[in-house]
Short mmCIF file of C-alpha atoms in Angstrom, two decimals:
data_model
loop_
_atom_site.label_atom_id
_atom_site.label_comp_id
_atom_site.label_asym_id
_atom_site.label_seq_id
_atom_site.Cartn_x
_atom_site.Cartn_y
_atom_site.Cartn_z
CA MET A 1268 0.03 5.33 0.64
CA GLN A 1269 3.72 6.05 1.10
CA HIS A 1270 3.27 5.61 4.86
CA LEU A 1271 1.62 2.21 4.32
CA THR A 1272 4.34 1.18 1.89
CA ARG A 1273 7.08 2.08 4.35
CA ARG A 1274 5.35 0.22 7.20
CA ILE A 1275 4.98 -2.95 5.16
CA ASN A 1276 8.55 -2.90 3.90
CA SER A 1277 10.02 -2.27 7.37
CA ASP A 1278 9.27 -5.86 8.43
CA PHE A 1279 7.75 -7.42 5.29
CA GLY A 1280 4.21 -7.04 6.59
CA ARG A 1281 4.54 -8.51 10.08
CA ALA A 1282 3.12 -5.49 11.95
CA VAL A 1283 0.31 -5.05 9.42
CA TYR A 1284 -0.61 -8.74 9.71
CA GLU A 1285 -0.78 -8.51 13.50
CA GLU A 1286 -2.76 -5.27 13.36
CA VAL A 1287 -5.60 -6.99 11.48
CA GLY A 1288 -5.70 -9.98 13.80
CA LEU A 1289 -3.28 -12.44 12.20
CA ASP A 1290 -0.16 -13.70 13.90
CA ALA A 1291 3.56 -13.88 13.22
CA SER A 1292 3.28 -17.31 11.59
CA ASP A 1293 1.07 -15.81 8.88
CA ALA A 1294 3.70 -13.19 8.16
CA GLU A 1295 6.35 -15.90 7.95
CA GLU A 1296 4.21 -18.01 5.63
CA VAL A 1297 3.25 -15.20 3.23
CA PRO A 1298 5.78 -12.34 3.50
CA ILE A 1299 4.81 -9.25 1.53
CA CYS A 1300 6.43 -6.07 0.32
CA SER A 1301 5.02 -2.91 -1.18
CA LEU A 1302 5.83 -0.53 -4.04
CA PHE A 1303 4.66 3.02 -4.65
CA THR A 1304 4.06 4.81 -7.93
CA SER A 1305 2.06 7.74 -9.22
CA PHE A 1306 0.72 9.05 -12.49
CA ASP A 1307 1.29 12.66 -13.50
CA THR A 1308 0.59 14.74 -16.59
CA VAL A 1309 4.25 15.26 -17.52
CA HIS A 1310 6.45 12.19 -17.03
CA VAL A 1311 4.22 9.25 -16.06
CA ARG A 1312 1.32 9.05 -18.49
CA SER A 1313 1.22 5.32 -19.26
CA LEU A 1314 1.00 2.11 -17.26
CA GLY A 1315 4.49 1.13 -18.40
CA ALA A 1316 5.97 4.38 -17.10
CA ALA A 1317 4.08 3.96 -13.81
CA LEU A 1318 5.40 0.42 -13.36
CA PHE A 1319 8.93 1.61 -14.11
CA ALA A 1320 8.55 4.33 -11.46
CA ALA A 1321 7.50 1.65 -8.96
CA VAL A 1322 10.72 -0.28 -9.63
CA GLU A 1323 12.66 2.97 -9.23
CA TYR A 1324 11.01 3.41 -5.86
CA ALA A 1325 12.22 -0.06 -4.83
CA VAL A 1326 15.85 0.62 -5.75
CA LYS A 1327 16.16 4.30 -4.78
CA PHE A 1328 13.90 5.15 -1.84
CA ARG A 1329 15.48 4.91 1.61
CA ALA A 1330 13.42 5.36 4.75
CA GLU A 1331 15.36 7.32 7.39
CA GLY A 1332 18.71 6.37 5.90
CA GLY A 1333 18.01 2.64 5.95
CA PRO A 1334 18.45 0.20 3.07
CA THR A 1335 16.29 0.28 -0.02
CA LEU A 1336 13.64 -2.38 -0.55
CA ALA A 1337 15.87 -3.90 -3.23
CA GLY A 1338 18.72 -4.02 -0.71
CA GLN A 1339 16.50 -5.71 1.88
CA LEU A 1340 15.43 -8.31 -0.68
CA ARG A 1341 19.02 -9.01 -1.69
CA THR A 1342 19.83 -9.67 1.98
CA ARG A 1343 16.88 -12.09 2.18
CA LEU A 1344 18.03 -13.81 -1.00
CA VAL A 1345 21.57 -14.25 0.36
CA GLU A 1346 20.18 -15.75 3.58
CA ARG A 1347 17.82 -18.01 1.65
CA ILE A 1348 20.42 -19.61 -0.62
CA GLY A 1349 23.34 -19.30 1.78
CA ASP A 1350 25.65 -17.68 -0.77
CA SER A 1351 26.47 -14.02 -1.47
CA ASP A 1352 28.19 -14.59 -4.81
CA VAL A 1353 26.55 -12.59 -7.60
CA LYS A 1354 26.52 -15.58 -9.95
CA ALA A 1355 24.75 -17.73 -7.35
CA LEU A 1356 22.19 -14.98 -6.72
CA THR A 1357 21.45 -14.40 -10.41
CA LYS A 1358 21.06 -18.16 -10.90
CA ALA A 1359 18.49 -18.21 -8.08
CA VAL A 1360 16.54 -15.41 -9.76
CA ALA A 1361 16.74 -17.20 -13.13
CA ASP A 1362 15.39 -20.34 -11.46
CA SER A 1363 12.56 -18.24 -10.03
CA HIS A 1364 11.68 -17.07 -13.54
CA ARG A 1365 11.78 -20.59 -14.93
CA ALA A 1366 9.32 -21.64 -12.23
CA VAL A 1367 6.68 -19.29 -13.66
CA ARG A 1368 4.03 -21.31 -15.49
CA GLY A 1369 1.75 -19.34 -17.77
CA ARG A 1370 1.65 -16.32 -20.02
CA THR A 1371 4.49 -13.84 -19.45
CA LEU A 1372 5.75 -10.70 -21.15
CA GLY A 1373 8.80 -12.60 -22.34
CA PRO A 1374 12.28 -12.94 -20.85
CA PRO A 1375 13.23 -10.69 -17.94
CA ASP A 1376 15.83 -7.94 -18.14
CA ASP A 1377 19.06 -9.84 -17.41
CA LYS A 1378 21.04 -6.65 -16.83
CA LEU A 1379 18.56 -5.52 -14.19
CA ILE A 1380 18.79 -8.92 -12.47
CA VAL A 1381 22.59 -8.66 -12.30
CA ALA A 1382 22.32 -5.09 -10.98
CA LEU A 1383 19.80 -6.14 -8.30
CA CYS A 1384 22.11 -8.96 -7.21
CA ASP A 1385 25.26 -6.83 -7.27
CA GLU A 1386 26.89 -6.19 -3.91
CA GLU A 1387 27.24 -2.52 -4.89
CA PRO A 1388 24.06 -0.95 -3.39
CA HIS A 1389 23.70 1.68 -6.11
CA ALA A 1390 24.13 -0.65 -9.10
CA ALA A 1391 20.41 -1.08 -9.84
CA ALA A 1392 19.65 2.62 -9.38
CA ASP A 1393 22.51 3.56 -11.71
CA TYR A 1394 21.27 1.09 -14.31
CA LEU A 1395 17.69 2.40 -14.25
CA THR A 1396 18.85 6.02 -14.43
CA LYS A 1397 20.44 5.36 -17.84
CA ILE A 1398 17.19 4.04 -19.39
CA SER A 1399 15.55 6.52 -21.76
CA PRO A 1400 12.03 7.91 -21.14
CA ILE A 1401 10.71 6.11 -24.24
CA SER A 1402 12.10 2.77 -23.08
CA ARG A 1403 10.68 3.35 -19.59
CA SER A 1404 7.20 3.69 -21.04
CA ARG A 1405 7.52 0.80 -23.51
CA ASN A 1406 9.33 -1.67 -21.26
CA GLY A 1407 8.24 -0.65 -17.78
CA ALA A 1408 6.12 -3.78 -17.40
CA VAL A 1409 9.16 -5.95 -18.21
CA HIS A 1410 11.18 -4.18 -15.54
CA MET A 1411 8.35 -4.76 -13.07
CA ALA A 1412 8.16 -8.46 -13.98
CA THR A 1413 11.93 -8.71 -13.55
CA PHE A 1414 11.74 -7.15 -10.10
CA LEU A 1415 8.92 -9.52 -9.15
CA VAL A 1416 10.91 -12.66 -10.01
CA PHE A 1417 13.78 -11.20 -7.98
CA ALA A 1418 11.38 -10.66 -5.05
CA ALA A 1419 9.98 -14.18 -5.48
CA ALA A 1420 13.50 -15.63 -5.37
CA ALA A 1421 13.93 -13.82 -2.05
CA GLY A 1422 10.83 -15.57 -0.71
CA ILE A 1423 8.27 -12.78 -1.18
CA LYS A 1424 4.84 -14.18 -1.97
CA HIS A 1425 2.83 -10.99 -2.46
CA VAL A 1426 3.45 -7.41 -3.59
CA LEU A 1427 1.11 -4.52 -2.81
CA LEU A 1428 1.39 -1.89 -5.55
CA CYS A 1429 0.10 1.50 -4.40
CA CYS A 1430 -0.74 3.77 -7.33
CA ASP A 1431 -1.58 7.41 -6.61
CA GLN A 1432 -3.31 9.96 -8.83
CA LEU A 1433 -4.89 7.64 -11.35
CA GLU A 1434 -7.03 10.66 -12.22
CA ASP A 1435 -4.08 12.08 -14.18
CA LEU A 1436 -4.64 9.29 -16.70
CA ALA A 1437 -8.12 10.75 -17.19
CA SER A 1438 -6.96 14.37 -17.55
CA THR A 1439 -8.04 16.45 -20.51
CA THR A 1440 -4.45 16.46 -21.77
CA THR A 1441 -4.68 12.71 -22.44
CA ALA A 1442 -6.52 11.70 -25.62
CA LYS A 1443 -9.48 9.38 -25.07
CA SER A 1444 -7.98 6.74 -27.38
CA LYS A 1445 -4.75 6.68 -25.36
CA ARG A 1446 -6.67 6.54 -22.08
CA ASP A 1447 -8.76 3.61 -23.32
CA LEU A 1448 -5.61 1.82 -24.46
CA GLU A 1449 -3.86 2.31 -21.12
CA VAL A 1450 -6.91 1.09 -19.20
CA ALA A 1451 -6.98 -2.05 -21.36
CA ARG A 1452 -3.31 -2.59 -20.49
CA PHE A 1453 -4.23 -2.75 -16.83
CA ARG A 1454 -6.03 -5.98 -17.61
CA ASP A 1455 -3.51 -7.30 -20.13
CA VAL A 1456 -0.52 -6.70 -17.84
CA ILE A 1457 -1.70 -6.69 -14.22
CA VAL A 1458 -4.57 -9.19 -14.39
CA GLU A 1459 -3.62 -11.63 -17.14
CA THR A 1460 0.19 -11.72 -17.27
CA LEU A 1461 2.51 -13.60 -14.92
CA PRO A 1462 4.13 -13.01 -12.50
CA MET A 1463 1.96 -9.90 -11.97
CA ALA A 1464 -1.32 -11.84 -11.91
CA ASP A 1465 -0.05 -14.18 -9.18
CA MET A 1466 1.81 -11.67 -7.02
CA VAL A 1467 0.42 -8.15 -7.37
CA THR A 1468 -2.54 -6.44 -5.73
CA LEU A 1469 -3.13 -2.91 -7.00
CA ILE A 1470 -4.51 -0.09 -4.84
CA ALA A 1471 -5.27 3.05 -6.84
CA THR A 1472 -6.64 6.47 -5.92
CA MET A 1473 -8.69 8.72 -8.18
CA HIS A 1474 -11.05 11.67 -8.02
CA PRO A 1475 -14.80 11.12 -8.60
CA ARG A 1476 -14.66 13.03 -11.88
CA ALA A 1477 -11.87 10.74 -13.08
CA SER A 1478 -13.94 7.67 -12.31
CA LEU A 1479 -16.66 9.03 -14.58
CA ALA A 1480 -14.18 9.68 -17.39
CA MET A 1481 -12.63 6.21 -17.11
CA LYS A 1482 -15.69 4.14 -16.25
CA ASN A 1483 -16.66 3.14 -19.79
CA ALA A 1484 -13.13 1.95 -20.69
CA TRP A 1485 -12.83 0.24 -17.30
CA VAL A 1486 -16.05 -1.72 -17.86
CA LEU A 1487 -15.09 -2.67 -21.43
CA ALA A 1488 -11.77 -4.01 -20.13
CA ASP A 1489 -13.73 -6.17 -17.66
CA LEU A 1490 -11.81 -4.78 -14.70
CA PRO A 1491 -13.21 -4.92 -11.13
CA SER A 1492 -15.82 -2.24 -10.54
CA PHE A 1493 -14.80 0.77 -8.47
CA ASP A 1494 -18.38 2.00 -7.95
CA LEU A 1495 -19.11 3.06 -4.36
CA THR A 1496 -21.82 0.48 -3.76
CA PRO A 1497 -22.56 -1.86 -0.82
CA GLY A 1498 -21.34 -4.77 -2.93
CA ASN A 1499 -17.92 -3.09 -3.28
CA ARG A 1500 -17.55 -2.11 0.38
CA PHE A 1501 -14.59 -4.48 0.82
CA SER A 1502 -12.67 -3.25 -2.23
CA THR A 1503 -13.42 0.49 -2.36
CA VAL A 1504 -12.92 3.29 0.15
CA GLU A 1505 -14.44 6.75 -0.13
CA LEU A 1506 -12.33 9.55 1.31
CA PRO A 1507 -14.74 12.42 2.02
CA PRO A 1508 -13.53 16.02 2.32
CA LEU A 1509 -12.85 17.51 5.74
CA HIS A 1510 -16.00 18.92 7.33
CA ASP A 1511 -14.57 21.44 9.77
CA ALA A 1512 -11.46 22.79 11.49
CA ALA A 1513 -11.77 20.12 14.21
CA GLN A 1514 -11.11 17.39 11.64
CA ALA A 1515 -8.21 19.42 10.25
CA ALA A 1516 -6.81 19.58 13.80
CA GLN A 1517 -7.01 15.79 14.16
CA LEU A 1518 -5.12 15.40 10.89
CA LEU A 1519 -2.45 17.92 11.93
CA LYS A 1520 -1.89 16.21 15.29
CA ARG A 1521 -0.82 13.00 13.55
CA TYR A 1522 1.38 14.95 11.13
CA LEU A 1523 3.06 16.99 13.86
CA ALA A 1524 3.62 13.94 16.08
CA ALA A 1525 5.28 12.07 13.20
CA ALA A 1526 7.40 15.07 12.18
CA ALA A 1527 8.61 16.01 15.68
CA THR A 1528 12.30 15.34 16.34
CA GLU A 1529 11.79 15.07 20.11
CA SER A 1530 8.97 14.28 22.53
CA ARG A 1531 6.29 16.94 22.42
CA GLN A 1532 5.99 18.85 25.68
CA ARG A 1533 3.15 21.20 24.80
CA ASP A 1534 -0.27 21.00 23.21
CA ASP A 1535 -0.46 18.44 20.42
CA LEU A 1536 -1.02 21.20 17.85
CA HIS A 1537 1.98 23.29 18.87
CA PRO A 1538 3.24 25.53 17.28
CA PHE A 1539 -0.20 26.12 15.67
CA THR A 1540 -2.89 27.89 17.67
CA ALA A 1541 -6.56 26.95 17.24
CA ASP A 1542 -7.10 30.09 15.16
CA ALA A 1543 -4.19 29.12 12.89
CA VAL A 1544 -5.74 25.70 12.29
CA ALA A 1545 -9.02 27.38 11.35
CA ARG A 1546 -7.19 29.58 8.83
CA LEU A 1547 -5.39 26.55 7.37
CA PHE A 1548 -8.70 24.75 6.97
CA GLU A 1549 -10.26 27.74 5.21
CA ARG A 1550 -7.33 28.03 2.80
CA SER A 1551 -7.16 24.33 1.89
CA ALA A 1552 -10.40 23.63 -0.01
CA ARG A 1553 -11.31 20.94 2.58
CA LYS A 1554 -8.72 18.57 1.11
CA PRO A 1555 -6.56 16.62 3.63
CA ARG A 1556 -3.58 16.75 1.26
CA ASP A 1557 -3.86 20.53 0.91
CA VAL A 1558 -4.14 21.02 4.68
CA LEU A 1559 -0.89 19.13 5.21
CA ARG A 1560 0.86 20.79 2.29
CA THR A 1561 -0.20 24.26 3.40
CA ALA A 1562 0.80 23.52 7.01
CA HIS A 1563 4.22 22.36 5.81
CA ASN A 1564 4.76 25.58 3.85
CA VAL A 1565 3.66 27.72 6.79
CA LEU A 1566 5.98 25.84 9.16
CA VAL A 1567 8.95 26.35 6.84
CA ALA A 1568 8.24 30.07 6.53
CA ALA A 1569 7.59 30.47 10.27
CA SER A 1570 10.87 28.75 11.14
CA GLY A 1571 12.66 31.26 8.91
CA GLN A 1572 11.07 34.04 10.98
CA ASN A 1573 11.91 32.31 14.29
CA LEU A 1574 8.27 32.32 15.41
CA SER A 1575 7.69 30.49 18.70
CA SER A 1576 4.04 29.90 17.81
CA ILE A 1577 1.90 30.33 14.71
CA THR A 1578 -1.34 32.28 14.97
CA GLY A 1579 -4.13 32.88 12.49
CA SER A 1580 -2.67 36.25 11.54
CA ASP A 1581 0.72 34.59 10.95
CA VAL A 1582 -0.91 32.11 8.57
CA GLU A 1583 -2.59 34.93 6.63
CA SER A 1584 0.64 36.91 6.52
CA ILE A 1585 2.63 33.97 5.22
CA LEU A 1586 0.08 32.75 2.68
CA GLY A 1587 -0.94 36.21 1.46
CA LEU A 1588 -4.35 37.04 0.02
CA PRO A 1589 -6.30 34.27 -1.76
CA GLY A 1590 -5.28 34.14 -5.42
CA GLN A 1591 -1.82 35.56 -4.78
CA GLN A 1592 1.37 33.52 -4.77
CA SER A 1593 2.21 32.73 -1.16
CA ALA A 1594 5.47 33.69 0.45
CA ALA A 1595 6.12 30.00 1.03
CA ALA A 1596 5.42 28.90 -2.53
CA GLN A 1597 9.10 28.41 -3.20
CA ASN A 1598 9.11 25.73 -0.50
CA GLU A 1599 6.24 23.76 -2.07
CA ILE A 1600 6.62 20.01 -1.68
CA PRO A 1601 7.87 18.71 -5.06
CA GLY A 1602 5.61 16.46 -7.07
CA THR A 1603 8.25 14.74 -9.18
CA LEU A 1604 9.11 11.11 -8.66
CA ASP A 1605 12.61 11.41 -7.25
CA TRP A 1606 12.90 8.42 -4.90
CA SER A 1607 16.61 8.99 -4.31
CA ARG A 1608 15.78 11.92 -1.99
CA GLY A 1609 14.38 9.55 0.66
#
């Protein structure tokens, strides 16, 4: 999802349009951008908090040292109105809000608008950082609506919101009453409230067990079905587990090619041997995410040992016996939503 989000934002959807058979004129007519958010069981346990995290992503995340999405949109807004003055930019965003016709959450956050229009690139990030966790959860939808009118003023017609780990909303640590309430808010906020209803398409991931826990509330909220049926083949995707080490190798080739700092001269799986890939597959519960995470940890540990290649025995040595804490555990990829790290 983060890869898709970065691709879309790099050229406001042009490459993605062309990849599916459309042309450049379609991208010019309906430019799109994308946001990323994720639920967790500690900080992001409500729709409001998830929407706030998506806005944080827009103002903090930088791909390879480039501008943030918010910075890119400000540049588009300046070009669109032909004026870089903050007052002129905020007026354009206010006009965008006034053009909304229908039910809204109320007035946008004026301070966030000013921060997004400020020539100081860190103004919006600094403003969001000062907002309390309680306010993030309660007013996250308002911050999202504010960002959307800012994007609309910059000429963006559509926003793809990628939401990972929806299953955390269905965890046993979340009371059923709260889960049902948050599911209902998906309809109240995303489906029935402007500008979200006109601009946002939501893509969410969840485990099968989470779909069972949330299905009743989802149906009662009259939200689109996520059942894996032929009728839903255009709106649902099933991601099956990896079947064998050969599939794990295919996954690792893409990861290693993307992570390489120079052209690869050896086998596509270098520095992993075939036996090492088999060990990674066995230790990753057939989950693509775990294969990549485990491979990352092994690579970090192997680089510390100056290994020229990584064999199956190296993988076992680094990871330790099943059930034990691995030697590379301290290098585990963090799961917190810190977009400023890029």
